Structures are given as C-alpha cells and as structure tokens.
PDB file of N, CA and C in Angstrom:
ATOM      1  N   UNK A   8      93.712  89.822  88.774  1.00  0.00           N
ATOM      2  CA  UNK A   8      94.047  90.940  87.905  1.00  0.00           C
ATOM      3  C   UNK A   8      94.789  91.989  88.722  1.00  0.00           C
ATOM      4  N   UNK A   9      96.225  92.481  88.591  1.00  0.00           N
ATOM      5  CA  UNK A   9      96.980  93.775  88.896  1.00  0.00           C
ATOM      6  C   UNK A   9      95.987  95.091  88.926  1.00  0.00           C
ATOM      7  N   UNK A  10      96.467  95.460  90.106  1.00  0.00           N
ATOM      8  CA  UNK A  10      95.905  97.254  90.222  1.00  0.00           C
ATOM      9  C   UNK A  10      96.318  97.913  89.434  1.00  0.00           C
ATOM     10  N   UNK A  11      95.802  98.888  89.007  1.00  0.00           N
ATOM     11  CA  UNK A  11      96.326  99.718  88.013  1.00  0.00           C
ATOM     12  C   UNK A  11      97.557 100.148  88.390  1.00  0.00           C
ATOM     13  N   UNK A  12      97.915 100.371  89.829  1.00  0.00           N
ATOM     14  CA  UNK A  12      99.153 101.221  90.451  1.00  0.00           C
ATOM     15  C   UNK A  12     100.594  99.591  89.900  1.00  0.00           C
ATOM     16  N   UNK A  13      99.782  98.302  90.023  1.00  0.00           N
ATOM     17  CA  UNK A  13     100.733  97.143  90.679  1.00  0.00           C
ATOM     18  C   UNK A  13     101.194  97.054  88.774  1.00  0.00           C
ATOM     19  N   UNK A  14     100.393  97.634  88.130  1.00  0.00           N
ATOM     20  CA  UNK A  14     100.785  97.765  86.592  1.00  0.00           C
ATOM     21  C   UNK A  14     101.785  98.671  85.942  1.00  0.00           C
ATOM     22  N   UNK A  15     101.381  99.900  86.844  1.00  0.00           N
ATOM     23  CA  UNK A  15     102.205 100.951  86.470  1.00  0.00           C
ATOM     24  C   UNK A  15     103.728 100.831  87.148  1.00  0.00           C
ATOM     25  N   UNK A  16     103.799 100.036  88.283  1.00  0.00           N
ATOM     26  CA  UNK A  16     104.790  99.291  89.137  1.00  0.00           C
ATOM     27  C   UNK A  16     105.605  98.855  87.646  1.00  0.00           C
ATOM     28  N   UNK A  17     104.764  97.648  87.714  1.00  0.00           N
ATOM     29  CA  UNK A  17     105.351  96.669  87.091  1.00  0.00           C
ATOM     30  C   UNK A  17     106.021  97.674  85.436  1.00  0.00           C
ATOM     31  N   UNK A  18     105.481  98.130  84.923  1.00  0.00           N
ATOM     32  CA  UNK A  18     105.885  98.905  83.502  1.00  0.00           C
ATOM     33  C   UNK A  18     107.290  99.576  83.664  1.00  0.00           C
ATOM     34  N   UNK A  19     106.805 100.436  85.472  1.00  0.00           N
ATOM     35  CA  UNK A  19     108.316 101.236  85.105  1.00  0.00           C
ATOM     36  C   UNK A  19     109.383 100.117  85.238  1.00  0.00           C
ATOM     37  N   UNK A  20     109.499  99.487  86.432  1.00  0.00           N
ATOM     38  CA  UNK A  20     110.453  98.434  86.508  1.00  0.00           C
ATOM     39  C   UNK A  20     111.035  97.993  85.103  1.00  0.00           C
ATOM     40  N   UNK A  21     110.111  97.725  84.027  1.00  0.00           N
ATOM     41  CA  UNK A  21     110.126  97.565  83.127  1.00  0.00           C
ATOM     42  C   UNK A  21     111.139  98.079  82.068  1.00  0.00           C
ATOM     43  N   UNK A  22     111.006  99.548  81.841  1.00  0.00           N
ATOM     44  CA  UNK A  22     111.258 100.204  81.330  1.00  0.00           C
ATOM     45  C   UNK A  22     112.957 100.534  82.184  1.00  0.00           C
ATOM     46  N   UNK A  23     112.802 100.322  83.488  1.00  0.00           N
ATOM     47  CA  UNK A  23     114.286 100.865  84.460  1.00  0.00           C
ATOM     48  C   UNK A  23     115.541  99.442  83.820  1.00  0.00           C
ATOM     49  N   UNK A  24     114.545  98.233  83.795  1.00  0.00           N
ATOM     50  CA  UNK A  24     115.580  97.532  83.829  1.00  0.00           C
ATOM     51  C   UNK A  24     115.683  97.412  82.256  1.00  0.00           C
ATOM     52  N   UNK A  25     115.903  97.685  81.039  1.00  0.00           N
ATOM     53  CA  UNK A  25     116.298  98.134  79.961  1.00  0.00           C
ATOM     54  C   UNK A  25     116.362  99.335  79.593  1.00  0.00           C
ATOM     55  N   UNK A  26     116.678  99.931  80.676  1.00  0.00           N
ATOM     56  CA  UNK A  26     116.986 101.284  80.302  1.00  0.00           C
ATOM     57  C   UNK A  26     118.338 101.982  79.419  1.00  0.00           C
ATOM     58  N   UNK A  27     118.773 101.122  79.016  1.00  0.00           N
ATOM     59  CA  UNK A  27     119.687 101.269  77.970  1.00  0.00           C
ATOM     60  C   UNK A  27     118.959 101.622  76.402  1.00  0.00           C
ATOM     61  N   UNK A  28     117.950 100.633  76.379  1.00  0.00           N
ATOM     62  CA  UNK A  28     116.881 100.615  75.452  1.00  0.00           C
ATOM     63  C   UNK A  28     115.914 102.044  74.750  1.00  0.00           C
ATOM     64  N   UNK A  29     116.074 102.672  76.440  1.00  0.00           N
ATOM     65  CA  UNK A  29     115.112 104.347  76.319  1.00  0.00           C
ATOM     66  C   UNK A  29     116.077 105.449  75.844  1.00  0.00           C
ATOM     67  N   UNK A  30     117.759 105.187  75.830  1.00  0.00           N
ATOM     68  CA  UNK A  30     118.226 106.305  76.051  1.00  0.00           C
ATOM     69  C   UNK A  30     118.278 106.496  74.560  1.00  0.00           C
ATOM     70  N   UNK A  31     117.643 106.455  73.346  1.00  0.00           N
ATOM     71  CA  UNK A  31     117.553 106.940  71.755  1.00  0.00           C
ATOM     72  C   UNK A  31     116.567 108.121  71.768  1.00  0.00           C
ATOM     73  N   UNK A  32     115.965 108.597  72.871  1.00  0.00           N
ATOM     74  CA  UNK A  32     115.168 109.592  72.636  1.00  0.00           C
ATOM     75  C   UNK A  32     114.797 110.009  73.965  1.00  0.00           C
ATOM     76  N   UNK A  33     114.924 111.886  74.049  1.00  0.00           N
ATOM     77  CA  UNK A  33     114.693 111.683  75.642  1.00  0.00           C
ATOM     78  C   UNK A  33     113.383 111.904  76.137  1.00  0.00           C
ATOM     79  N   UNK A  34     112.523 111.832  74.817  1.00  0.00           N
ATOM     80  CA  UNK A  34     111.196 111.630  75.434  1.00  0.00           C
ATOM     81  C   UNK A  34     111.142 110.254  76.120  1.00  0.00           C
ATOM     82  N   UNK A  35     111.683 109.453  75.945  1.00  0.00           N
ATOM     83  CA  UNK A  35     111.386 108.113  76.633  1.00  0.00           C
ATOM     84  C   UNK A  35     111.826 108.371  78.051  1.00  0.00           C
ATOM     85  N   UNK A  36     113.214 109.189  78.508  1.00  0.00           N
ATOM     86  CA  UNK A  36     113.464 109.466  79.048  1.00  0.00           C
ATOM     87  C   UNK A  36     112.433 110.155  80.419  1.00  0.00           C
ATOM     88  N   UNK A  37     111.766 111.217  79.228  1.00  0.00           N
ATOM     89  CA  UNK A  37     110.792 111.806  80.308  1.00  0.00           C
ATOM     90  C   UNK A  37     109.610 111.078  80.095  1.00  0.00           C
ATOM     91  N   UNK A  38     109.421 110.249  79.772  1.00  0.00           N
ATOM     92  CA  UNK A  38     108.221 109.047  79.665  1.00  0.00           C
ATOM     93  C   UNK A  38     107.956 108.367  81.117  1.00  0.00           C
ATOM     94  N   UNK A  39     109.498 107.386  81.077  1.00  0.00           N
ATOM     95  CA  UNK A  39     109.682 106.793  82.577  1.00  0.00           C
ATOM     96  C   UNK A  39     109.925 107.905  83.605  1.00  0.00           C
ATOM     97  N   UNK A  40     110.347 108.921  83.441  1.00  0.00           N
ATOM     98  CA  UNK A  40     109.858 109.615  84.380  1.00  0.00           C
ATOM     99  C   UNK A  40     108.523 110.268  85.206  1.00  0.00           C
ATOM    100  N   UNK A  41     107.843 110.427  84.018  1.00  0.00           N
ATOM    101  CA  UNK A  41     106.351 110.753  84.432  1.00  0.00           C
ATOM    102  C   UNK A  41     105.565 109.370  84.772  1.00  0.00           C
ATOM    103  N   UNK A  42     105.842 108.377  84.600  1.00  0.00           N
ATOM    104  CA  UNK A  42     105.116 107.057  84.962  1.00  0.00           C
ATOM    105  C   UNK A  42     105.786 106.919  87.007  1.00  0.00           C
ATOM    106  N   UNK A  43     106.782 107.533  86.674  1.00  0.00           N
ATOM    107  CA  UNK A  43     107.726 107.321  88.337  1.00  0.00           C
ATOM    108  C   UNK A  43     106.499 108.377  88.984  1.00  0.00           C
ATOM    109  N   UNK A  44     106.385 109.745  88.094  1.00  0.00           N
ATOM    110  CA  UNK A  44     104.978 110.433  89.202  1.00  0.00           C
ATOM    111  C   UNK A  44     103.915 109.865  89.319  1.00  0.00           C
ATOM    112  N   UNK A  45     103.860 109.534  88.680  1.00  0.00           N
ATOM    113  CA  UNK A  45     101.882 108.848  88.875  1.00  0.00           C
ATOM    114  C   UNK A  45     102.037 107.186  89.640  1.00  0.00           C
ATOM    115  N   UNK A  46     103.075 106.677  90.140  1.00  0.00           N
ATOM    116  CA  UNK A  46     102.880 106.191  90.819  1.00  0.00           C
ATOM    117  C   UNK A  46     103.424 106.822  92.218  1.00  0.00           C
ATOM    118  N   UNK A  47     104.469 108.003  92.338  1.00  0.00           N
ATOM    119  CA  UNK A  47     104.660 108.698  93.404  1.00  0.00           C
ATOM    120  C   UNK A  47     103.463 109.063  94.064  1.00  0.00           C
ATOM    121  N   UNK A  48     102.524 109.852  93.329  1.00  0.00           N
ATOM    122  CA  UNK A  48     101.305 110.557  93.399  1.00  0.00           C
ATOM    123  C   UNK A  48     100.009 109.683  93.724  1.00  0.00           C
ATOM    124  N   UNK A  49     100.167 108.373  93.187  1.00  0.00           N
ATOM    125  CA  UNK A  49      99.132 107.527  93.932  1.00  0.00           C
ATOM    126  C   UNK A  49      99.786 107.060  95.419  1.00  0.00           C
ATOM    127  N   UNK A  50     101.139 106.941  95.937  1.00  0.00           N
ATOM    128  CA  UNK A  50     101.435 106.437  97.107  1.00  0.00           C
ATOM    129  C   UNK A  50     101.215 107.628  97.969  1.00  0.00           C
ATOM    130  N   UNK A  51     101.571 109.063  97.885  1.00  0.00           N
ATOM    131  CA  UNK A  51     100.960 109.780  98.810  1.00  0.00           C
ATOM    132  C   UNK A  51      99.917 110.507  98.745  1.00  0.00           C
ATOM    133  N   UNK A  52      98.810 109.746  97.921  1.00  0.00           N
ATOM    134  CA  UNK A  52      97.638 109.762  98.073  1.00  0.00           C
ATOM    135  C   UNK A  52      96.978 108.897  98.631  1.00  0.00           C
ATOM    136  N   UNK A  53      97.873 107.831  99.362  1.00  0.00           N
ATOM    137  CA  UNK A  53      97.249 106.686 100.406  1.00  0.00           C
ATOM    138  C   UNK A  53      96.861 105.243  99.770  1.00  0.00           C
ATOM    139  N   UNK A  54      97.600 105.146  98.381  1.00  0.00           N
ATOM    140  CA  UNK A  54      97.552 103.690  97.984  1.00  0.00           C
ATOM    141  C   UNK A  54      98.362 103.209  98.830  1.00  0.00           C
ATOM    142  N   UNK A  55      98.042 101.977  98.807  1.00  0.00           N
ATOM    143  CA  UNK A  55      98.872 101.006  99.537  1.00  0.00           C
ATOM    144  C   UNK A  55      99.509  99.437  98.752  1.00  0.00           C
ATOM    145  N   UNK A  56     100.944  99.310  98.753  1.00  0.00           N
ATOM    146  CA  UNK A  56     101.492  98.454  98.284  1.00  0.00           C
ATOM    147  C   UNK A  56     101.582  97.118  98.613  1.00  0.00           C
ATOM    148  N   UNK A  57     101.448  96.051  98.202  1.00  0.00           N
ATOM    149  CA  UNK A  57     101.558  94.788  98.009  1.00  0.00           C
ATOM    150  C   UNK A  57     103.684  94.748  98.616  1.00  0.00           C
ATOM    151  N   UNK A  58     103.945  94.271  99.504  1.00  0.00           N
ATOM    152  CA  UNK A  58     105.326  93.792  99.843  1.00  0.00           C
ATOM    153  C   UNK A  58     105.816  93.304  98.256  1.00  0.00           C
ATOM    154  N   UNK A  59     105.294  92.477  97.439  1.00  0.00           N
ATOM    155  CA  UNK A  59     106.076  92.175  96.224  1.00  0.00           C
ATOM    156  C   UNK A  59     106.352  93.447  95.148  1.00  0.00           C
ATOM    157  N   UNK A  60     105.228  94.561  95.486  1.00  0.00           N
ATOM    158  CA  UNK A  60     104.936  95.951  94.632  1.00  0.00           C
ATOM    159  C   UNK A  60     106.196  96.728  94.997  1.00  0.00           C
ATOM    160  N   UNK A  61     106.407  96.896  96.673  1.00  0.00           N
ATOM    161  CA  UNK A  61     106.878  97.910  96.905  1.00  0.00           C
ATOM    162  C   UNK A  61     108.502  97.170  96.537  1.00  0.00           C
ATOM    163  N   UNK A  62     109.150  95.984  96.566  1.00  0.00           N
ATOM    164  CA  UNK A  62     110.394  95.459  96.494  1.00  0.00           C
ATOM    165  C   UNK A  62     110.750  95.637  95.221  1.00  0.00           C
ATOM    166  N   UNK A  63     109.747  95.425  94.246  1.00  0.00           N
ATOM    167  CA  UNK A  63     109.661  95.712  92.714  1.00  0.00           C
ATOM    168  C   UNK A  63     110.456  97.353  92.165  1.00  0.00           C
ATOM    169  N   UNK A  64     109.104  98.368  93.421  1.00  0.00           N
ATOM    170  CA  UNK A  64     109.544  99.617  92.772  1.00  0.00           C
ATOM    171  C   UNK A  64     110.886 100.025  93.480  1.00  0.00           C
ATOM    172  N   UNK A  65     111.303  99.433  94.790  1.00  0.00           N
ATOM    173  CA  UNK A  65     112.662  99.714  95.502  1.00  0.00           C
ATOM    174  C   UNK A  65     113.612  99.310  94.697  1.00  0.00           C
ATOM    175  N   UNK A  66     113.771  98.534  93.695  1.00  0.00           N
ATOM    176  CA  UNK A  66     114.819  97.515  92.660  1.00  0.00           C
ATOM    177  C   UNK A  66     114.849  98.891  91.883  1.00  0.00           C
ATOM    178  N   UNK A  67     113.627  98.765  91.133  1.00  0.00           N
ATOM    179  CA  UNK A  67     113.748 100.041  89.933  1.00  0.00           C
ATOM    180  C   UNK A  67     114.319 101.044  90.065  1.00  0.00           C
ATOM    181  N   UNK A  68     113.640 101.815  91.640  1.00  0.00           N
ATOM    182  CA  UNK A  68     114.466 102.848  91.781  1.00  0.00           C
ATOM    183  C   UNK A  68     115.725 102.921  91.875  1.00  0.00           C
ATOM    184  N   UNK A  69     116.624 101.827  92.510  1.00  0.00           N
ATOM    185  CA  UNK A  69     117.816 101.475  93.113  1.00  0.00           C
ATOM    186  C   UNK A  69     118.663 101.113  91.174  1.00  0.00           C
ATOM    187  N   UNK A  70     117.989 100.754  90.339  1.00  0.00           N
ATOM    188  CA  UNK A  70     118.717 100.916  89.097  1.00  0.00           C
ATOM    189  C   UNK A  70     118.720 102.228  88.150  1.00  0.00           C
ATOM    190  N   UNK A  71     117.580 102.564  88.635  1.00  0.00           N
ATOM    191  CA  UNK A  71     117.435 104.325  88.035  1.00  0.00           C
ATOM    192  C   UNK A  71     118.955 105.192  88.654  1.00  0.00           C
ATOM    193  N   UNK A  72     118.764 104.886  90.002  1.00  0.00           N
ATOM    194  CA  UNK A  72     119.918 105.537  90.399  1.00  0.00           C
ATOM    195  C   UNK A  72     121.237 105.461  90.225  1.00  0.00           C
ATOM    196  N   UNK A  73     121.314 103.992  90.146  1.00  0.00           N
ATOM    197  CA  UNK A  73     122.682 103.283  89.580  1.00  0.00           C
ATOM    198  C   UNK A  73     123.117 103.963  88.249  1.00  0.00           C
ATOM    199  N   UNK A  74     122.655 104.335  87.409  1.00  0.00           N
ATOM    200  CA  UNK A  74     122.112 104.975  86.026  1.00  0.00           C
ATOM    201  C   UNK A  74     122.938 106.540  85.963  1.00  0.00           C
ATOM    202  N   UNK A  75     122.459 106.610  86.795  1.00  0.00           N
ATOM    203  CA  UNK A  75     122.477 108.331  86.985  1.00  0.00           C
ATOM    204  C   UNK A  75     123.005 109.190  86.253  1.00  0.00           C
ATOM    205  N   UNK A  76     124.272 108.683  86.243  1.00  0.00           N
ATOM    206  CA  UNK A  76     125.870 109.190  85.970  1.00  0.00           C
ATOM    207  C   UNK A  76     125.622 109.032  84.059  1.00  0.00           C
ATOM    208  N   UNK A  77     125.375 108.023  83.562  1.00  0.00           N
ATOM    209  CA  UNK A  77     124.690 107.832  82.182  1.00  0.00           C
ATOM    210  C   UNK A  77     123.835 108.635  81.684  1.00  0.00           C
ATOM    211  N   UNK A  78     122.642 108.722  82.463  1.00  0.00           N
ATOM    212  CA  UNK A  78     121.669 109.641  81.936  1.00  0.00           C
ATOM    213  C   UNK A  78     121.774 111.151  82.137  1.00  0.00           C
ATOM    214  N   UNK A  79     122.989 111.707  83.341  1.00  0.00           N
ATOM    215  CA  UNK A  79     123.640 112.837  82.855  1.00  0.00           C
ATOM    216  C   UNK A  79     124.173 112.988  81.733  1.00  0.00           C
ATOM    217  N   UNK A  80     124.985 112.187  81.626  1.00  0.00           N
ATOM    218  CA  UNK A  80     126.202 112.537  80.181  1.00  0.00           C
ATOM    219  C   UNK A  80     125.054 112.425  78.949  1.00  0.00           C
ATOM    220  N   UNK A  81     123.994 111.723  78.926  1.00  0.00           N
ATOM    221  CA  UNK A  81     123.136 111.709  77.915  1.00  0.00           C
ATOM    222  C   UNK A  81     122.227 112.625  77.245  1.00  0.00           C
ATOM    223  N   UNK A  82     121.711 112.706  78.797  1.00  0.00           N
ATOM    224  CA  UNK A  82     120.705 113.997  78.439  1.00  0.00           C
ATOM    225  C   UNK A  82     120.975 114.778  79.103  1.00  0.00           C
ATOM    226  N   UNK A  83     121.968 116.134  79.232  1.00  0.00           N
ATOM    227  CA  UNK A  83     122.503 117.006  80.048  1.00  0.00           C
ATOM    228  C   UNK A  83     121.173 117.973  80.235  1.00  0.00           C
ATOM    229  N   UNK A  84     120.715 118.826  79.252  1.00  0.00           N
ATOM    230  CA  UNK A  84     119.554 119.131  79.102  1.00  0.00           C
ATOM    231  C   UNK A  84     118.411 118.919  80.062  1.00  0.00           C
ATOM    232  N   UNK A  85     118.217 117.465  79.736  1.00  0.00           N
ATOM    233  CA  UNK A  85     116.931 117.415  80.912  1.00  0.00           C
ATOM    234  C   UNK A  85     116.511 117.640  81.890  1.00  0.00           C
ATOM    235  N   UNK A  86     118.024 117.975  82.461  1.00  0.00           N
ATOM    236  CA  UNK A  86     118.262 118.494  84.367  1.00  0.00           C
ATOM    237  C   UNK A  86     118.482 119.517  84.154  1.00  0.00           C
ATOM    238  N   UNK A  87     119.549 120.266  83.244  1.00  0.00           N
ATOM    239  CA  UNK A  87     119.245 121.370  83.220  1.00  0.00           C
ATOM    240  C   UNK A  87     118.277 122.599  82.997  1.00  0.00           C
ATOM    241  N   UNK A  88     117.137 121.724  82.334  1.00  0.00           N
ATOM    242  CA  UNK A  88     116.216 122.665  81.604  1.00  0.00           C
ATOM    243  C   UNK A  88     114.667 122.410  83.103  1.00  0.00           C
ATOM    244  N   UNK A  89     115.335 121.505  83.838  1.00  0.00           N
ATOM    245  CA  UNK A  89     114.086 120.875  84.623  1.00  0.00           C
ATOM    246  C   UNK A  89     113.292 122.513  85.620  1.00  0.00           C
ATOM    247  N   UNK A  90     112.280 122.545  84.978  1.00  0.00           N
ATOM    248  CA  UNK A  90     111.069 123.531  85.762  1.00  0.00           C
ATOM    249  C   UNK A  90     111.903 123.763  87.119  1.00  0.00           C
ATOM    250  N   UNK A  91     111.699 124.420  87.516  1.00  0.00           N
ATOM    251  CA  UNK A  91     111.635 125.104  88.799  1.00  0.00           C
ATOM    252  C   UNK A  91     110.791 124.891  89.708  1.00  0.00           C
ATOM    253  N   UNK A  92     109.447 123.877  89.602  1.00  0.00           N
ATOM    254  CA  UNK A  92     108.468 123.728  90.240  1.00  0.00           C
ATOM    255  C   UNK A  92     108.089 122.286  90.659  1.00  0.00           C
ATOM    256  N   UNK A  93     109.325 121.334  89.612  1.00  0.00           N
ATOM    257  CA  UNK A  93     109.498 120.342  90.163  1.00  0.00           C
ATOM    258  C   UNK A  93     109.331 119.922  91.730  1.00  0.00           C
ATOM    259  N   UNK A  94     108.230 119.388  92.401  1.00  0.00           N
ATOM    260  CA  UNK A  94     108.601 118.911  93.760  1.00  0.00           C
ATOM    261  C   UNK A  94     109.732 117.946  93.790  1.00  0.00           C
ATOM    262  N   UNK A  95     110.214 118.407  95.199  1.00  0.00           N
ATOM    263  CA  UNK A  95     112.132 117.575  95.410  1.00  0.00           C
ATOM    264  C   UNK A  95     111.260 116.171  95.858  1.00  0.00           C
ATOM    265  N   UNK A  96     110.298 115.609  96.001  1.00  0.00           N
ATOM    266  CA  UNK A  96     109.981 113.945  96.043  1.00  0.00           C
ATOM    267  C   UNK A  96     109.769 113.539  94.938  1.00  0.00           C
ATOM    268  N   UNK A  97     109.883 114.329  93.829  1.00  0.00           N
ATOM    269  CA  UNK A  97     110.099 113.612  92.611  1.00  0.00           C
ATOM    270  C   UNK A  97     111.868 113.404  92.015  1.00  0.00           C
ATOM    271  N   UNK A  98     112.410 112.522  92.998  1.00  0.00           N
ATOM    272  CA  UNK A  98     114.196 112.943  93.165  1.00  0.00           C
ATOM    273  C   UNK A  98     114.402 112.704  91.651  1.00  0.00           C
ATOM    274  N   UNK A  99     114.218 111.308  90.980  1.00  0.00           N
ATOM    275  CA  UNK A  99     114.680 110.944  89.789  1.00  0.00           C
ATOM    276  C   UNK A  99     114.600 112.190  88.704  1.00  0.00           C
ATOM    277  N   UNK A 100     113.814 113.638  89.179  1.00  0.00           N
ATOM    278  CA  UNK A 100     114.435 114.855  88.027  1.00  0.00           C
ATOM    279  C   UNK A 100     115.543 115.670  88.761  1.00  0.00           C
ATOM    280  N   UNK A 101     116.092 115.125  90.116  1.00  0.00           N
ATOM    281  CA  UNK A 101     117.396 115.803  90.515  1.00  0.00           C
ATOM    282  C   UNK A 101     118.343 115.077  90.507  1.00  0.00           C
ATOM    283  N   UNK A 102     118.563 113.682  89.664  1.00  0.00           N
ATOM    284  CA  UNK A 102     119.847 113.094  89.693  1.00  0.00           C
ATOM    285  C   UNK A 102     121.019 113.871  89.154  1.00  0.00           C
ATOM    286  N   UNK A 103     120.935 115.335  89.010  1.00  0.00           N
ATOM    287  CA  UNK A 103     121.884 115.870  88.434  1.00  0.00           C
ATOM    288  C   UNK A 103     122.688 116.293  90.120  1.00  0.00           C
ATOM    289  N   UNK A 104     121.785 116.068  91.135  1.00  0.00           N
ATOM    290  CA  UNK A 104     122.621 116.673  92.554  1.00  0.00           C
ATOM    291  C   UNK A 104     123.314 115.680  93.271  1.00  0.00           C
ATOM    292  N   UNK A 105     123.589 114.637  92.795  1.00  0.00           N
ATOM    293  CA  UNK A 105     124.426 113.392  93.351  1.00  0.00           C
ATOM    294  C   UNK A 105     123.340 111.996  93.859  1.00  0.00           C
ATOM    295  N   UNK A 106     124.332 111.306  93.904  1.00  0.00           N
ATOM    296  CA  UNK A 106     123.342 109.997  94.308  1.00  0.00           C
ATOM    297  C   UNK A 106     122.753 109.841  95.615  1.00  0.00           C
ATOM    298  N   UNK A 107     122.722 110.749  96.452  1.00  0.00           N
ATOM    299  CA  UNK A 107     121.953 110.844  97.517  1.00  0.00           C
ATOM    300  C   UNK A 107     120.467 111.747  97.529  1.00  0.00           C
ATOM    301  N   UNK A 108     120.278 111.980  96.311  1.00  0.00           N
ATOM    302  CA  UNK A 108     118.979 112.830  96.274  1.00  0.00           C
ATOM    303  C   UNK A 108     117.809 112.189  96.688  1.00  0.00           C
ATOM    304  N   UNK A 109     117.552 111.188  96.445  1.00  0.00           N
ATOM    305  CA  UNK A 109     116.509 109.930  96.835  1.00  0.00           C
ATOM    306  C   UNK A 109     116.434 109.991  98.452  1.00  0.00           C
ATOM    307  N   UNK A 110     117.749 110.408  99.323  1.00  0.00           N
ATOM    308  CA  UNK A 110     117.606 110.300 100.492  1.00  0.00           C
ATOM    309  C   UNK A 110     116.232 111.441 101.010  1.00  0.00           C
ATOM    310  N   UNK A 111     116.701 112.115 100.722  1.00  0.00           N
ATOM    311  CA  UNK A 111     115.698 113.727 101.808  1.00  0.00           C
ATOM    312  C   UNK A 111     113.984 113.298 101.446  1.00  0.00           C
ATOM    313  N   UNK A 112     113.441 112.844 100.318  1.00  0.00           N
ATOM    314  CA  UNK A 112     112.452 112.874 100.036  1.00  0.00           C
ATOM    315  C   UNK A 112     111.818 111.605 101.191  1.00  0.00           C
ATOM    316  N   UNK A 113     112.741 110.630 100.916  1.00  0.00           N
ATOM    317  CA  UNK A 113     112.385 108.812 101.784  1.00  0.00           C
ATOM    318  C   UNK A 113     112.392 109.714 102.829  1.00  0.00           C
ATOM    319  N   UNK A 114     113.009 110.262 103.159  1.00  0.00           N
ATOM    320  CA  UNK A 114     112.902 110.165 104.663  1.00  0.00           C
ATOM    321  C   UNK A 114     112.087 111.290 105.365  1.00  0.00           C
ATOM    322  N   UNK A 115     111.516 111.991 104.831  1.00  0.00           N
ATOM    323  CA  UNK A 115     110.660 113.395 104.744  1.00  0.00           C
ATOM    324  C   UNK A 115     109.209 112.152 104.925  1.00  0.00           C
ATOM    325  N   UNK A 116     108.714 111.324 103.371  1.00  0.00           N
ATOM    326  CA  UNK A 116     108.003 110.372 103.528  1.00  0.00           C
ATOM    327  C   UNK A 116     107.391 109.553 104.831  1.00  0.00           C
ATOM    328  N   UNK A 117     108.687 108.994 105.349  1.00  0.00           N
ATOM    329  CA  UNK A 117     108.842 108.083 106.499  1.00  0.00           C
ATOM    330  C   UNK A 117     108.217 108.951 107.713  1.00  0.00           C
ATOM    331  N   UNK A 118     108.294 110.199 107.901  1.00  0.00           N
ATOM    332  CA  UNK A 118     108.839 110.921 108.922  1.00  0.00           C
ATOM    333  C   UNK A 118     106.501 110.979 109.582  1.00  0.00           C
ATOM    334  N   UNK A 119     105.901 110.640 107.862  1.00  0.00           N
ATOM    335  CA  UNK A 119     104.755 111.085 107.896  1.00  0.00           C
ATOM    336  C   UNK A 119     103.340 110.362 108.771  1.00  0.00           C
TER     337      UNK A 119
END
C-alpha cells in the first residue's frame, strides 16, 4: 500500500500531466497547487522519498514548468493576486518571474 505522501506524489503528477484538463477553472488551478504544498511541507518536514517518488515528482514539476507560459496567459490573476506571504519554496505560485524560479528554492533545499 502507497504512503500517503507516495499518493499525493502520484495525484499531482496526475493532475500535471493533463493539465490541459484543469485549465476550465482556476480553482483546479489552485487545487494542484495546494496538493504541490502538502507534499512540499511533508519533504521539509523530513519525509523521505522512494527514488521512483522523487523521479515521479521531478517529471511533474519539470511539466508544471514547461506550462508556465500557458498558465500565465490563463490565469493572469492568480500571480497577480498571489498573497504576499507566499514562501518563495513554494516556486510553482511564482511562475509569473520566469522559468528559473524553481532554481533558488532547490538549491537553498540542497544547501540544508
């Protein structure tokens, strides 16, 4: 039986790779986004990934990002209206700052 985290893995992946599918409403939008925190939030809380988990969520992310440029023109709003309190390791609510936003957080991560 999947960990709850290797589930929530598996869902967003899910949801990233038909993500054409989410863009009719941008709650879906901020759906897969809040599923991206709660598994952010269980990894630096010291879960630990399965090599097939973490290649899974590296794909997803790597198509979220591919995306980017789409889910600007879509939901302009969502980045613009995004809290102020957003933490920057939650990059996928700063794809409005270019496709390198994903960098500072990984490597802030790594550094730990």
């Amino acid at each position: 039986m999947p960990s709850d985290l290797a589930s929530r893995i598996e869902r967003f992946a899910e949801m990233a790779e038909d993500l054409e599918a989410y863009l009719d409403e941008r709650a879906e939008l901020v759906e897969l986004f809040i599923r991206r925190e709660l598994i952010e939030d269980a990894l630096r809380a010291g879960a630990e990934l399965a090599a097939a988990d973490r290649a899974r969520l590296d794909a997803a992310d790597a198509k979220l990002l591919r995306r980017r440029r789409r889910l600007l023109r879509r939901f302009p709003e969502l980045f613009e209206d995004r809290p102020a309190d957003v933490p920057r390791v939650y990059w996928w609510w700063y794809l409005d700052e270019g496709p390198r936003v994903r960098e500072e957080p990984v490597a802030g991560a790594k550094e730990r």
